Structures are given as structure tokens and as C-alpha cells.
mmCIF file of N, CA, C and O in Angstrom:
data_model
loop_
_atom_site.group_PDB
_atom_site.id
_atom_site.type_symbol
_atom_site.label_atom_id
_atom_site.label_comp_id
_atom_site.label_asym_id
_atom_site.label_seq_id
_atom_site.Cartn_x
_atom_site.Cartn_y
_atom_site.Cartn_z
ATOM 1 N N UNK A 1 -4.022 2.484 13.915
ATOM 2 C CA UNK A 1 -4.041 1.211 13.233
ATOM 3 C C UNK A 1 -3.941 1.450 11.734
ATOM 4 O O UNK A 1 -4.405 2.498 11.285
ATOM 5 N N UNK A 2 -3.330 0.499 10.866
ATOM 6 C CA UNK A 2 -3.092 0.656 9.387
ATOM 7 C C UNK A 2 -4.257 0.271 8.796
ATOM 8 O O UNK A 2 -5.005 -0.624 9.187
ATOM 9 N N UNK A 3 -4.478 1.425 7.224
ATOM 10 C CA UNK A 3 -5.662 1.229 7.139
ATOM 11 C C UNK A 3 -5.474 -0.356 6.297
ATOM 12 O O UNK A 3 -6.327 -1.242 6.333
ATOM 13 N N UNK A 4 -4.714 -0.405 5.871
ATOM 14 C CA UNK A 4 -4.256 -1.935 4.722
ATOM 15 C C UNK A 4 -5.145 -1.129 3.236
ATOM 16 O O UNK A 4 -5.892 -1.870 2.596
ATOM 17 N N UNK A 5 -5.052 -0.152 2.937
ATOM 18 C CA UNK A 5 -5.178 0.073 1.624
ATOM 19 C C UNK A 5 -5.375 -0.975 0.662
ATOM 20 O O UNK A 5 -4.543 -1.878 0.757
ATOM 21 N N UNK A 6 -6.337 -1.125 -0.337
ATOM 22 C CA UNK A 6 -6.489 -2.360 -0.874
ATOM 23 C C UNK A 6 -5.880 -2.432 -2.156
ATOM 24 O O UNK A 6 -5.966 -3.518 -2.730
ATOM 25 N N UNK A 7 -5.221 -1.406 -2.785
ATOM 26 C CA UNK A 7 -4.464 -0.974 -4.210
ATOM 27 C C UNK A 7 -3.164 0.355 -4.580
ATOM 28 O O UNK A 7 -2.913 1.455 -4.087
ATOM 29 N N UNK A 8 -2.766 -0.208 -5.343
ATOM 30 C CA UNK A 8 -1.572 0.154 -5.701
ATOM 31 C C UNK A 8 -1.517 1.709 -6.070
ATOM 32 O O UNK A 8 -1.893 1.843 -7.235
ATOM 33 N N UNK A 9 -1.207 2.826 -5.530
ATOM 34 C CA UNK A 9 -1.730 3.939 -5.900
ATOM 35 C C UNK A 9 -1.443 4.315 -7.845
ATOM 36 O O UNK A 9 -2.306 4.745 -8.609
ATOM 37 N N UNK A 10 -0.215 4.030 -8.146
ATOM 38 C CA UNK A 10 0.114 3.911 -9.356
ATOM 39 C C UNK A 10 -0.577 3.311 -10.387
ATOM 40 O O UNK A 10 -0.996 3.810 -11.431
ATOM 41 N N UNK A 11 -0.662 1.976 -9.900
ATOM 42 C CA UNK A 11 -1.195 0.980 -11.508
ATOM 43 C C UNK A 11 -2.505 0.640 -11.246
ATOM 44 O O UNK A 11 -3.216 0.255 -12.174
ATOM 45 N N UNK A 12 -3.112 0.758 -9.646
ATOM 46 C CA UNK A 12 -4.312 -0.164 -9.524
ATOM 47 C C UNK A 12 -4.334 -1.168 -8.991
ATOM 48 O O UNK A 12 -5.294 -1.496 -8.293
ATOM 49 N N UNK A 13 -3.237 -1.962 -9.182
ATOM 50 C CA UNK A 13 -3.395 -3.350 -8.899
ATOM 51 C C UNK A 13 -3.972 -3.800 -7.660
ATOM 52 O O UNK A 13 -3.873 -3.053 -6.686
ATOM 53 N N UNK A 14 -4.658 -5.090 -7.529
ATOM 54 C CA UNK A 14 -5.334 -5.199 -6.267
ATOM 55 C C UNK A 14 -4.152 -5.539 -5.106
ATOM 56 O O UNK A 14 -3.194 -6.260 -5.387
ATOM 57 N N UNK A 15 -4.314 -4.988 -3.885
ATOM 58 C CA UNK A 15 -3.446 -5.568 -3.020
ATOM 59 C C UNK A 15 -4.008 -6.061 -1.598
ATOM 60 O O UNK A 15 -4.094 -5.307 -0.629
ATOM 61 N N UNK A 16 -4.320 -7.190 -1.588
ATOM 62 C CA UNK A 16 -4.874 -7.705 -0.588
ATOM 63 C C UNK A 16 -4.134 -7.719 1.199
ATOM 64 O O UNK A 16 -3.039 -8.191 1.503
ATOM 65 N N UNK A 17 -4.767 -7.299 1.790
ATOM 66 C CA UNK A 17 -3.870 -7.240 3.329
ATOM 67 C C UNK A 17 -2.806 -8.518 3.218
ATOM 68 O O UNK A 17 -1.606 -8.459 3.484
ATOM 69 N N UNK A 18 -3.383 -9.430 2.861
ATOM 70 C CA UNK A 18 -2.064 -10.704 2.919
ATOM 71 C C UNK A 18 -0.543 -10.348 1.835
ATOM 72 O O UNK A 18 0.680 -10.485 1.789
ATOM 73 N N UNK A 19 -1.325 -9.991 1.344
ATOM 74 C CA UNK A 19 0.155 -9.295 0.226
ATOM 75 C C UNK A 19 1.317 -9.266 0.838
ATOM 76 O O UNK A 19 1.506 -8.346 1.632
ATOM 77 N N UNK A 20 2.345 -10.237 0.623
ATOM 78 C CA UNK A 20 3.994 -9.615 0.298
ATOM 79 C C UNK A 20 4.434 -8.601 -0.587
ATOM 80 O O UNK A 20 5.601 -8.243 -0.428
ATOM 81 N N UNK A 21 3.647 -7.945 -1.660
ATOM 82 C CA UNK A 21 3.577 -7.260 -3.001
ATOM 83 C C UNK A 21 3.334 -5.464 -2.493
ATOM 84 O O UNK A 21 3.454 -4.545 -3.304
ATOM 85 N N UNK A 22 2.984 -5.255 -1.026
ATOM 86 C CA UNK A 22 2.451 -3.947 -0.484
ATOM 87 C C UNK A 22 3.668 -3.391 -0.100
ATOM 88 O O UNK A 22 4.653 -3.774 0.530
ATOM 89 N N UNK A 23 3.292 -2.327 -0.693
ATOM 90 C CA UNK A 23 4.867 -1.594 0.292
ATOM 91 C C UNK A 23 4.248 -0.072 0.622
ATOM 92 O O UNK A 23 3.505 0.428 -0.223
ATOM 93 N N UNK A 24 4.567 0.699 1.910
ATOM 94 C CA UNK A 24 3.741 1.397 2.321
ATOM 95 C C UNK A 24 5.014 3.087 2.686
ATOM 96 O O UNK A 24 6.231 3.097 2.503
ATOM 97 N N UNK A 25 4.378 3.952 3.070
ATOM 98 C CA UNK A 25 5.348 4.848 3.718
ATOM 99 C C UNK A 25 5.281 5.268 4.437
ATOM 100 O O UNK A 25 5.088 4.295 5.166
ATOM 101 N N UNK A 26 5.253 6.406 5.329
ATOM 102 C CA UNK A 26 5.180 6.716 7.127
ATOM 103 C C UNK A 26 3.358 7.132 7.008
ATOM 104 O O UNK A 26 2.598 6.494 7.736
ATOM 105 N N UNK A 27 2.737 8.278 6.006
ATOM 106 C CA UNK A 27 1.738 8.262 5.771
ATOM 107 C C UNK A 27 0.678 7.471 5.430
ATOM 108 O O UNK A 27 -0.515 7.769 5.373
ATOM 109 N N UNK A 28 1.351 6.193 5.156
ATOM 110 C CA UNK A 28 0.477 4.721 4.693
ATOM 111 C C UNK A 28 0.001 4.918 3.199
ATOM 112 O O UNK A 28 -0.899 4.254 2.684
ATOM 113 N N UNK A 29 0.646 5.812 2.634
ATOM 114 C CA UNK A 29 0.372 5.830 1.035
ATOM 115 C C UNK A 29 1.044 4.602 0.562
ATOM 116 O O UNK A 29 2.178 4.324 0.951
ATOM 117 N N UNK A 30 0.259 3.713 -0.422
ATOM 118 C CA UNK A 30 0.253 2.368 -0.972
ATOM 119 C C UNK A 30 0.549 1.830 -2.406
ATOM 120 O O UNK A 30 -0.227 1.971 -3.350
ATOM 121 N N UNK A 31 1.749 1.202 -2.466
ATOM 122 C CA UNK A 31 2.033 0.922 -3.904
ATOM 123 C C UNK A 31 2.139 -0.577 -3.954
ATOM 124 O O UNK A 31 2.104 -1.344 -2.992
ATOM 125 N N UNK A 32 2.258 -0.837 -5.067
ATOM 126 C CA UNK A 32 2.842 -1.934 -5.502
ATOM 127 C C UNK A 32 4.504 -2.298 -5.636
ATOM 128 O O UNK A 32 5.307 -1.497 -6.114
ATOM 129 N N UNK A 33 4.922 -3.824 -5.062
ATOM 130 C CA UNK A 33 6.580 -3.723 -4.952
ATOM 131 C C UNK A 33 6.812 -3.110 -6.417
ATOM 132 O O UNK A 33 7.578 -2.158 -6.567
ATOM 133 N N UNK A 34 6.204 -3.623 -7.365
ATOM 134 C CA UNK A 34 6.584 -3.545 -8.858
ATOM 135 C C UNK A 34 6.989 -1.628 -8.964
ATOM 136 O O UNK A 34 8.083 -1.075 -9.076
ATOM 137 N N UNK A 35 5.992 -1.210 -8.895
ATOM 138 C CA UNK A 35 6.192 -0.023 -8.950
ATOM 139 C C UNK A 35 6.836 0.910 -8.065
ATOM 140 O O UNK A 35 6.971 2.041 -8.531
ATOM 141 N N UNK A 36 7.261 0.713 -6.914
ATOM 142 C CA UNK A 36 7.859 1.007 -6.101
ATOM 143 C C UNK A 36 9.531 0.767 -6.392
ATOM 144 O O UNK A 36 10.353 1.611 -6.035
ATOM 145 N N UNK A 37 9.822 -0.175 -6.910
ATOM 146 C CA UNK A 37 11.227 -0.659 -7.447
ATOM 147 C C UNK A 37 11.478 -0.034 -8.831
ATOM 148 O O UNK A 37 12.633 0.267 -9.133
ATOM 149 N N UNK A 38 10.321 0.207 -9.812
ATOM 150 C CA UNK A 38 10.690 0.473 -10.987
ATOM 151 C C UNK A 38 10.337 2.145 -11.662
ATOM 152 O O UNK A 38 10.906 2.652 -12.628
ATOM 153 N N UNK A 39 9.263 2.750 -10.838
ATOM 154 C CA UNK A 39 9.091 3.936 -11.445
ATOM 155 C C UNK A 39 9.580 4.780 -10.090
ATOM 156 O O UNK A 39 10.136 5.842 -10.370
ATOM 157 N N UNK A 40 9.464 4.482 -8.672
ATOM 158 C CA UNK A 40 9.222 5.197 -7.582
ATOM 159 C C UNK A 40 10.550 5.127 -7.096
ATOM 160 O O UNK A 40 10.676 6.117 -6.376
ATOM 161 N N UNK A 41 11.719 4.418 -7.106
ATOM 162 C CA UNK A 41 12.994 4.293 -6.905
ATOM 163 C C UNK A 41 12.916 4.264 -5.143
ATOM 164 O O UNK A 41 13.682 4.820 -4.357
ATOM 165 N N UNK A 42 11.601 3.335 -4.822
ATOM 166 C CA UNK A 42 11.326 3.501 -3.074
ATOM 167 C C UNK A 42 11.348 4.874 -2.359
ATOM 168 O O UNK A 42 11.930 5.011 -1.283
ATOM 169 N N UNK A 43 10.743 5.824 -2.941
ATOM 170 C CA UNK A 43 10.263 7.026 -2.381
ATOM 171 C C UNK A 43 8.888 6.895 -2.400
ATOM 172 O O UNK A 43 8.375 6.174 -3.256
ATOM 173 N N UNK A 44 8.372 7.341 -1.782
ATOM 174 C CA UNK A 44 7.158 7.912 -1.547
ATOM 175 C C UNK A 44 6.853 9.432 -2.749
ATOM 176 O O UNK A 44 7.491 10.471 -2.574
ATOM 177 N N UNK A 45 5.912 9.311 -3.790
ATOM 178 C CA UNK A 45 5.718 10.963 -4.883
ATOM 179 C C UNK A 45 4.670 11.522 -4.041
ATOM 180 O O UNK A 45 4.276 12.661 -4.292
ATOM 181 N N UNK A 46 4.209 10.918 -3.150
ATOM 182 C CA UNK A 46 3.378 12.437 -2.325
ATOM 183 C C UNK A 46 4.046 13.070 -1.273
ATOM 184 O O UNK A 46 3.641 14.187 -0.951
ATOM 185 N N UNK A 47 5.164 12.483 -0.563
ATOM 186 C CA UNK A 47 5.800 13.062 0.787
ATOM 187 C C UNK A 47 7.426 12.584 0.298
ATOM 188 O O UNK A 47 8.308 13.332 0.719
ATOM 189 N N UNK A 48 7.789 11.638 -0.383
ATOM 190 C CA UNK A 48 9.222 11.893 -0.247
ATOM 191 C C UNK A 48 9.866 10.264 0.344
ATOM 192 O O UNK A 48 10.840 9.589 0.010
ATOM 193 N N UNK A 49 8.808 10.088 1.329
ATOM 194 C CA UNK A 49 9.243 9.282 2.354
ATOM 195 C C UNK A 49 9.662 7.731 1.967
ATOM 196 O O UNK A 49 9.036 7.216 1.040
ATOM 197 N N UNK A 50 10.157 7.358 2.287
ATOM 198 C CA UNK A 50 11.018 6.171 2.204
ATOM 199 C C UNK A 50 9.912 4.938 1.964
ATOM 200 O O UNK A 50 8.925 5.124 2.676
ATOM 201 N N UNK A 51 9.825 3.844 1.226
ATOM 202 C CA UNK A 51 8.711 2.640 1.217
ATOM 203 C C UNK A 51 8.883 1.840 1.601
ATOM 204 O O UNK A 51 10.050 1.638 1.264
ATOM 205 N N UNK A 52 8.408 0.578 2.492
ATOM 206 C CA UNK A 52 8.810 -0.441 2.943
ATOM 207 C C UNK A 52 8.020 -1.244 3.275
ATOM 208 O O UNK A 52 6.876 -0.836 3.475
ATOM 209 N N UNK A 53 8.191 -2.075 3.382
ATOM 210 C CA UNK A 53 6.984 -3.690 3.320
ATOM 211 C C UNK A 53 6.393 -3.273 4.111
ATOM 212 O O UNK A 53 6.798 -2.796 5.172
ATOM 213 N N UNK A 54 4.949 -3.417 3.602
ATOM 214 C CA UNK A 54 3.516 -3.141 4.689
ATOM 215 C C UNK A 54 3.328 -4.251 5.565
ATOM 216 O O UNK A 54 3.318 -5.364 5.039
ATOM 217 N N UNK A 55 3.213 -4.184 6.496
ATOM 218 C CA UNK A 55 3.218 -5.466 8.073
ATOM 219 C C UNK A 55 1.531 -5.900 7.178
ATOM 220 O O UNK A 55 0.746 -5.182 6.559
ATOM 221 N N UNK A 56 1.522 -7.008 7.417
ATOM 222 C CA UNK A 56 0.636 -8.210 7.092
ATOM 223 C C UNK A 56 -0.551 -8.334 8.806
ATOM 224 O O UNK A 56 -0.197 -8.439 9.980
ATOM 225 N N UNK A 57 -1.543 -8.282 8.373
ATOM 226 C CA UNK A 57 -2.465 -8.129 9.752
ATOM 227 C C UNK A 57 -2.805 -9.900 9.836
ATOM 228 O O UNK A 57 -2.857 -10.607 8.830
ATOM 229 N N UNK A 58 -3.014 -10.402 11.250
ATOM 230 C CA UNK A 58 -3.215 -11.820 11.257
ATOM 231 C C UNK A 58 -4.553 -12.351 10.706
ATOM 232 O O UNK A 58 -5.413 -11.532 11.034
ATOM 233 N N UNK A 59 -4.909 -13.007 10.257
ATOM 234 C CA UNK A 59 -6.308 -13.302 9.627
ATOM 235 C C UNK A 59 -7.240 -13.194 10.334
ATOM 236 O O UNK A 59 -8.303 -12.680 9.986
ATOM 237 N N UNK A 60 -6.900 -13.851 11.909
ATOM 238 C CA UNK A 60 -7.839 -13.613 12.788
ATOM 239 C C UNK A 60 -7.960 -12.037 13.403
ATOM 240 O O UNK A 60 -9.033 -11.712 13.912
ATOM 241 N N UNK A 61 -7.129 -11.312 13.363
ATOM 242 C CA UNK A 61 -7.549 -9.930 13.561
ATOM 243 C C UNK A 61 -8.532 -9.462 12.513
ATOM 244 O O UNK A 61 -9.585 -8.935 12.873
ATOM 245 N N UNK A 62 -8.204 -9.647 11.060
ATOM 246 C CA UNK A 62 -8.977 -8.989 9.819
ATOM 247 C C UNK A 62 -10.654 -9.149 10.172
ATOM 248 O O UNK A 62 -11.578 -8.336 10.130
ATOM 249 N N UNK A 63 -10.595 -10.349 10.476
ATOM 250 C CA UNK A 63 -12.446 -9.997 11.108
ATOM 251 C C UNK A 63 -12.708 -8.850 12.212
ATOM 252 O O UNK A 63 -13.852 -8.451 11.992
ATOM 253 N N UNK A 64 -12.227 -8.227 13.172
ATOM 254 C CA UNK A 64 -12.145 -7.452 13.910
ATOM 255 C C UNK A 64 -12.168 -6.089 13.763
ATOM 256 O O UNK A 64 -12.946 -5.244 14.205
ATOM 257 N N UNK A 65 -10.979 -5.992 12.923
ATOM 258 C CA UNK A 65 -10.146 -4.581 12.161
ATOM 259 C C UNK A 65 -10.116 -5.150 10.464
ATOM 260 O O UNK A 65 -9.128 -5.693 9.969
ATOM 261 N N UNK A 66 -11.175 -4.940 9.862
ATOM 262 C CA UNK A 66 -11.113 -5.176 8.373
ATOM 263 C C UNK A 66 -9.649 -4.129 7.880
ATOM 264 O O UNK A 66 -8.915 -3.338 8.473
ATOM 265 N N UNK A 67 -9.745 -4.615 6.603
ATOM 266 C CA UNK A 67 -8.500 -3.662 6.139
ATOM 267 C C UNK A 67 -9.769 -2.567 5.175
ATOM 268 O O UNK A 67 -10.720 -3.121 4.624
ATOM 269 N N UNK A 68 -9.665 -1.685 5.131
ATOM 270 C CA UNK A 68 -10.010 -0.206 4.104
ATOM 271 C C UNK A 68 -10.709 -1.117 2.847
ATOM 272 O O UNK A 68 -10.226 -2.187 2.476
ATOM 273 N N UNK A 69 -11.529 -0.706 2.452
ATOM 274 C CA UNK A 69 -11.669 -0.682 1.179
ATOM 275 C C UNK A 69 -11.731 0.501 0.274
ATOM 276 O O UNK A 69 -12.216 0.326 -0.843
ATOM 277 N N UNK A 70 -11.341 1.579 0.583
ATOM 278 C CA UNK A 70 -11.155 2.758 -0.207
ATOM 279 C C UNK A 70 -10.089 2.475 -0.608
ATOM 280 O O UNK A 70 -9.045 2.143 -0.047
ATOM 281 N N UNK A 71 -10.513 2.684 -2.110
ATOM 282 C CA UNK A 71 -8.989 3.007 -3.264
ATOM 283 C C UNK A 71 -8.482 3.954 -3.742
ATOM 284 O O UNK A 71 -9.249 4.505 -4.531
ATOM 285 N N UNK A 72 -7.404 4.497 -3.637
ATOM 286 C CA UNK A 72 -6.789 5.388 -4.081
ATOM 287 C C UNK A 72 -5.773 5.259 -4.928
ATOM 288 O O UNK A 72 -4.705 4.646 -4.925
ATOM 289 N N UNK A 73 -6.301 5.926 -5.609
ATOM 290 C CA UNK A 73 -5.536 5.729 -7.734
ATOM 291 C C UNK A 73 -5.091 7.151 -7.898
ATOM 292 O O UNK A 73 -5.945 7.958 -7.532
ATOM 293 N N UNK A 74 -3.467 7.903 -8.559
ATOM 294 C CA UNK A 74 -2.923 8.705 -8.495
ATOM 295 C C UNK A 74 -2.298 8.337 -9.736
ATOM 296 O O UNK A 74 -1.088 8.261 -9.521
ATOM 297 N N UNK A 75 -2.543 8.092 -10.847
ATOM 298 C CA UNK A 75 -1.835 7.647 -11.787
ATOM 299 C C UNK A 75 -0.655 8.809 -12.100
ATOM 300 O O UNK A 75 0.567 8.702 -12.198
ATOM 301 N N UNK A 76 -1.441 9.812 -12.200
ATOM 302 C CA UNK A 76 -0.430 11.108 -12.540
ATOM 303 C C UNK A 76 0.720 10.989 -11.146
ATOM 304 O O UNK A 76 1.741 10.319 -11.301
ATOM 305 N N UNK A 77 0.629 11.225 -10.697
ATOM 306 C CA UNK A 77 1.706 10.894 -9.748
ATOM 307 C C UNK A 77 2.898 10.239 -9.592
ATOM 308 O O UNK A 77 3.813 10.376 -8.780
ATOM 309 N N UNK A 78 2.713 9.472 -10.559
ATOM 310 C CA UNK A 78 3.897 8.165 -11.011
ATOM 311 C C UNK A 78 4.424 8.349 -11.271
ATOM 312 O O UNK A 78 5.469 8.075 -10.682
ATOM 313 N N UNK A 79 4.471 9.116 -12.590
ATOM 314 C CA UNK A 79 5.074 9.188 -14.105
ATOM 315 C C UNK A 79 6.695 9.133 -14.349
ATOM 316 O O UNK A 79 7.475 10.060 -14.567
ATOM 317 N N UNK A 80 6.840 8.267 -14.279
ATOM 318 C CA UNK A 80 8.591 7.322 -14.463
ATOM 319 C C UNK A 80 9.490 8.643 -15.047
ATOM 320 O O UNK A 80 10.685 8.509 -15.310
#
């Protein structure tokens, strides 16, 4: 199951499981579209791997299967 990461590994930004704004990679490492389009050129900087819209969990599941609240911030990782 996905953990729904709650932030952008790059900038921080909050990203809530409902997010259209999540974009994820085969490892479930988590960015922001912003940064994903503008510094990350839709790669993945820890594996390579390709990014693509993170599937949205139904609201009524989220009580069940919360999404993660561990954040993971990699700023160095970015670097345009």
C-alpha cells in the first residue's frame, strides 16, 4: 500500500493525500508537480525513475489506511 508521503522531497511543500500537485516514482519518493517539471525534468534524483501522478486514496479509505506522516526533505538532492 502507498505510503501518501505528506511533502515534497525538494521544497517541503505540504502535500496532502488529496493532492493533484503529488507526483511519485516506482519507490514512492515524493515531489511536488512544480518541482518535478522544473528542476527534476520528471526523473526521480534518488533512482532515476520516471514521476507520475500519485493515485489519490478515497476519503473513506484514509480513515482505515491513514496516509504517512513522515517527511522527507532532501533539499540537496534537487539542485537544478
Amino acid at each position: 500500500m502507498l505510503q501518501l508521503r505528506p511533502n515534497c522531497e525538494c521544497c517541503n511543500r505540504d502535500l496532502p493525500p488529496e493532492s493533484p500537485a503529488a507526483v511519485i516514482c516506482s519507490f514512492e519518493c515524493t515531489f511536488c508537480r512544480d518541482c518535478a517539471d522544473t528542476r527534476l525534468h520528471r526523473r526521480c534524483p534518488n533512482c532515476g525513475g520516471e514521476l507520475v501522478a500519485r493515485p489519490r486514496r478515497p476519503a473513506e479509505k484514509l480513515e482505515r489506511y491513514p496516509a504517512s506522516s513522515e517527511r522527507v526533505y532532501k533539499p540537496a538532492g534537487c539542485a537544478a
